[in-house]
Tab-separated table of C-alpha atoms in Angstrom:
chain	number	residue	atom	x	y	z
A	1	UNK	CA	12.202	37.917	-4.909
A	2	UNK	CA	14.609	35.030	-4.170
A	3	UNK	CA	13.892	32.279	-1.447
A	4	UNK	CA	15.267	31.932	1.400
A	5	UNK	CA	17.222	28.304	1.793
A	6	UNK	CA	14.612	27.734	4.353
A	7	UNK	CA	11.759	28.005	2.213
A	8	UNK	CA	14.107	26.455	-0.612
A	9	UNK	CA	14.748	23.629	1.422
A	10	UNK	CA	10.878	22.893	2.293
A	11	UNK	CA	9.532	23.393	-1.383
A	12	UNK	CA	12.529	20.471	-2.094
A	13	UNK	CA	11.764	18.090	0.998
A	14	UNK	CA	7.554	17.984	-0.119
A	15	UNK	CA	8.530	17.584	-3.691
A	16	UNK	CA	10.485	14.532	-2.493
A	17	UNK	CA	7.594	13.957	-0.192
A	18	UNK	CA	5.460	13.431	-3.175
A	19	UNK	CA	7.023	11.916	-5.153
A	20	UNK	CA	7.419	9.147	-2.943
A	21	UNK	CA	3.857	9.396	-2.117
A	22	UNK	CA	3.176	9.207	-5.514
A	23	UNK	CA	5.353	6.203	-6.631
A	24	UNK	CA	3.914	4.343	-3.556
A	25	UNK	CA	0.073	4.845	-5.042
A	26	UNK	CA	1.173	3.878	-8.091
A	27	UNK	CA	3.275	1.036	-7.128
A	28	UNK	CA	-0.684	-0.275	-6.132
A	29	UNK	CA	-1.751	-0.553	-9.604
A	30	UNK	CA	-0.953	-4.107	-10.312
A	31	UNK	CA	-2.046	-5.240	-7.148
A	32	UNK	CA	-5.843	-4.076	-7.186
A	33	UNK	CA	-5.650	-4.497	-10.768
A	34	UNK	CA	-4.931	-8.080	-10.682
A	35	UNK	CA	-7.409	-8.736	-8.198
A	36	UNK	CA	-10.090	-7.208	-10.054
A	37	UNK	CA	-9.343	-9.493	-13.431
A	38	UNK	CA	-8.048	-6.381	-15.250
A	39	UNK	CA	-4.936	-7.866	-16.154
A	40	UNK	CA	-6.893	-10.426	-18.185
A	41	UNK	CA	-7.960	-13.940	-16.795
A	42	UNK	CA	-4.907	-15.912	-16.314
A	43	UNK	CA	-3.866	-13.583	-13.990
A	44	UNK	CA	-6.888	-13.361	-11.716
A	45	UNK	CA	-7.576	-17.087	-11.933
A	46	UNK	CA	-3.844	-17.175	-10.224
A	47	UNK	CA	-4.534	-14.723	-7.376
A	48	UNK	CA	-7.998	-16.681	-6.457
A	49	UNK	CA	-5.637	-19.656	-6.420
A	50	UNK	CA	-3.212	-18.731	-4.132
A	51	UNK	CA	-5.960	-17.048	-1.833
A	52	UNK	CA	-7.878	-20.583	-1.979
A	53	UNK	CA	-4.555	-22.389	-1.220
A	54	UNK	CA	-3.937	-20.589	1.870
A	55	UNK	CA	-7.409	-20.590	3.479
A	56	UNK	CA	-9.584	-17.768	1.854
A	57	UNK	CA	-12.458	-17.604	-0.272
A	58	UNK	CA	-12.203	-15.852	-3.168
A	59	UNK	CA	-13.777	-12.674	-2.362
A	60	UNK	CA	-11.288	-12.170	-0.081
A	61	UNK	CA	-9.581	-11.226	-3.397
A	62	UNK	CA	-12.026	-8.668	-3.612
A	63	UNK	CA	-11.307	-7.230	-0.072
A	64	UNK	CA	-8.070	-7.342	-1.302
A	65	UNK	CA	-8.040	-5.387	-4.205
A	66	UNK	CA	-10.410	-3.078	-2.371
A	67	UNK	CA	-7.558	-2.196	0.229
A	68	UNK	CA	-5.343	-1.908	-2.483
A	69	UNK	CA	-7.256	0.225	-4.599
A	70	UNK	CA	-7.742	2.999	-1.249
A	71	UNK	CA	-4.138	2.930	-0.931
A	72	UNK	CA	-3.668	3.536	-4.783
A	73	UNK	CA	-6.138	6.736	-4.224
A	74	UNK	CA	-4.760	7.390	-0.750
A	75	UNK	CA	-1.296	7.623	-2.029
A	76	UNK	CA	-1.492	8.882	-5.481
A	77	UNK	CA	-3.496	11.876	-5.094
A	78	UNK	CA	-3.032	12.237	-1.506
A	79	UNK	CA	-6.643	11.880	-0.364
A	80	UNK	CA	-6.770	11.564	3.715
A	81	UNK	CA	-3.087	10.583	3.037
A	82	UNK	CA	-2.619	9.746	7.014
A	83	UNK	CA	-6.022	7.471	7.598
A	84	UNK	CA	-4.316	5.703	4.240
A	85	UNK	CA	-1.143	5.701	5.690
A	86	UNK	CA	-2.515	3.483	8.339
A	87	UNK	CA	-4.738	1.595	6.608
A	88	UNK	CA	-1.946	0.661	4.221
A	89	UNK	CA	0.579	-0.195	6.423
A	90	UNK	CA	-1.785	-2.972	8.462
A	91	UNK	CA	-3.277	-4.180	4.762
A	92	UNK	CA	0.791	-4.926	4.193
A	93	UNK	CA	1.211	-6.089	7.648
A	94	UNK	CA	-1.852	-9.124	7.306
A	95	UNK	CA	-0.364	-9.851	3.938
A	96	UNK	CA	3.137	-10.589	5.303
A	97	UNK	CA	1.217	-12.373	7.859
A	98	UNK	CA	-1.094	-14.227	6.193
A	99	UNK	CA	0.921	-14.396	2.772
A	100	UNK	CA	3.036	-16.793	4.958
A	101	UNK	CA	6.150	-14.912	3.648
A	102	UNK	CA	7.529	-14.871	6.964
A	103	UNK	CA	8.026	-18.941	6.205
A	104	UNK	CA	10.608	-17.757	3.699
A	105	UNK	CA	12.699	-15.910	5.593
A	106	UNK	CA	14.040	-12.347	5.396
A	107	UNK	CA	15.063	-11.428	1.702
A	108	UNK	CA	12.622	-11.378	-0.734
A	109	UNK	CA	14.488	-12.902	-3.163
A	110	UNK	CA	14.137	-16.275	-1.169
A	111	UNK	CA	11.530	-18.863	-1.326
A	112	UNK	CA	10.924	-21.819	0.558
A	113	UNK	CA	8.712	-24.725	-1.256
A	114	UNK	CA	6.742	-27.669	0.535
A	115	UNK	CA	4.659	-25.737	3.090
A	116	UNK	CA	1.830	-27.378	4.372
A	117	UNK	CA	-1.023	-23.908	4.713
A	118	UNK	CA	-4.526	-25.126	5.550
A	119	UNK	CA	-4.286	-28.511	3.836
A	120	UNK	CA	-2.137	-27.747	1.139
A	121	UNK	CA	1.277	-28.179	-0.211
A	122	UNK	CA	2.395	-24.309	-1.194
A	123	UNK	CA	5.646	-22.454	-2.420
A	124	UNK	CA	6.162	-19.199	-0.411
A	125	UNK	CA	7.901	-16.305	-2.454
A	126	UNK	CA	9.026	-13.516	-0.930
A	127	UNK	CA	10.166	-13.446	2.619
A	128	UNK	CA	9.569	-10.481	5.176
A	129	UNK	CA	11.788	-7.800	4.185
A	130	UNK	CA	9.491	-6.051	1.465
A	131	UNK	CA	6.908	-5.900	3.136
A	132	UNK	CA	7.525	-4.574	6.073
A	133	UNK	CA	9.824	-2.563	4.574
A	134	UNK	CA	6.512	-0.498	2.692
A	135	UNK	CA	4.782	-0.980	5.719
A	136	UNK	CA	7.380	1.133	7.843
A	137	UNK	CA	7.503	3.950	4.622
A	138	UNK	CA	3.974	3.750	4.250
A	139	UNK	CA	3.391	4.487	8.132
A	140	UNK	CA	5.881	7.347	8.189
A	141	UNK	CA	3.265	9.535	6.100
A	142	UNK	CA	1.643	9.586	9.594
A	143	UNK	CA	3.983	12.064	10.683
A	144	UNK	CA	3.605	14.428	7.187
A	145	UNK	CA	0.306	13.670	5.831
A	146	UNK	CA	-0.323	14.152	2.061
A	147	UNK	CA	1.257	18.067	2.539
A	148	UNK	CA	1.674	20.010	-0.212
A	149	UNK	CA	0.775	18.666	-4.348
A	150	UNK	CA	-2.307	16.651	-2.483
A	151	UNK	CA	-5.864	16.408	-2.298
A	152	UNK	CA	-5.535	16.915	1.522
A	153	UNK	CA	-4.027	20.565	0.798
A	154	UNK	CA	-7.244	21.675	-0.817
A	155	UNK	CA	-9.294	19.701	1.708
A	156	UNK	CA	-7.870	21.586	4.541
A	157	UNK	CA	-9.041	24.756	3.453
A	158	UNK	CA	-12.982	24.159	3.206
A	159	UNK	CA	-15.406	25.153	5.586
A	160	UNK	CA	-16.232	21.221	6.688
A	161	UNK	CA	-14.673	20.106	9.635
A	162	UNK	CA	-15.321	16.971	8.578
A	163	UNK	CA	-12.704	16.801	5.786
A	164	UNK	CA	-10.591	19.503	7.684
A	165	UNK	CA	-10.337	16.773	9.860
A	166	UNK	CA	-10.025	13.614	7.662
A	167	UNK	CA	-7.507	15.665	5.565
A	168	UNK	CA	-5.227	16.931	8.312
């Protein structure tokens, strides 16, 4: 039997809804994976630098790679794809904020060097754009959810209400 261009056109717009939901998961790999020293020691010893020259301890790296890591799972396999939606999108929003990168400006190509952050003299890559730019995308999956090709799909369908609930 053929499909309609209805049902054509929703089987397209949640494949494109994954994949974007996908790529966005992924996209988290480097992030928690730097901040858990799995992309060897040079790297992490940066990340605990830059943390330490704007104000934080290093186990706010930790934290860090922790939210990172839920919004790898969130995304990726669409696992309560809206509470990670959320989550995401204010994990991106306190690293624009507290990243400084609003010091740089708008395009994330810029930089601005000299910044004085809690004492010390810092280089601020990236301005605004990107990350509230992921922020925004990230949020939108508010509207959709993880739909189908997700954990959530499955989720929905047992008898907990629970993680009907969490998975709507």
């Amino acid at each position: 039997m053929k499909q309609s261009t209805h049902e054509s056109y929703e089987t397209a717009a949640d494949l494109q809804l994954a994949l974007i939901r996908i790529y966005i998961g992924l996209n988290f790999t480097h992030h928690f994976a730097e901040k858990f020293g799995l992309l060897g020691a040079d790297a992490y010893n940066f990340v605990v630098h830059y943390f330490e020259g704007i104000g934080y301890s290093s186990s706010m790296v930790i934290i860090s790679g922790i939210c990172a890591f839920s919004a790898f799972v969130g995304f990726t396999f669409g696992l309560f794809t809206r509470f990670a939606a959320v989550g995401t999108a204010l994990y991106l929003m306190i690293a624009l904020f507290e990243g400084r990168h609003y010091l740089a400006g708008f395009s994330w190509a810029s930089h601005v060097s000299g910044i004085d952050i809690s004492g010390n003299i810092q280089t601020v890559y990236g301005g605004w754009e990107y990350p509230l730019f992921w922020a925004f995308i990230c949020l939108s999956f508010v509207l959709t959810g993880g739909r189908k090709w997700s954990v959530d799909q499955y989720l929905r369908k047992t008898n907990s209400s629970v993680l009907q609930f969490l998975s709507r």
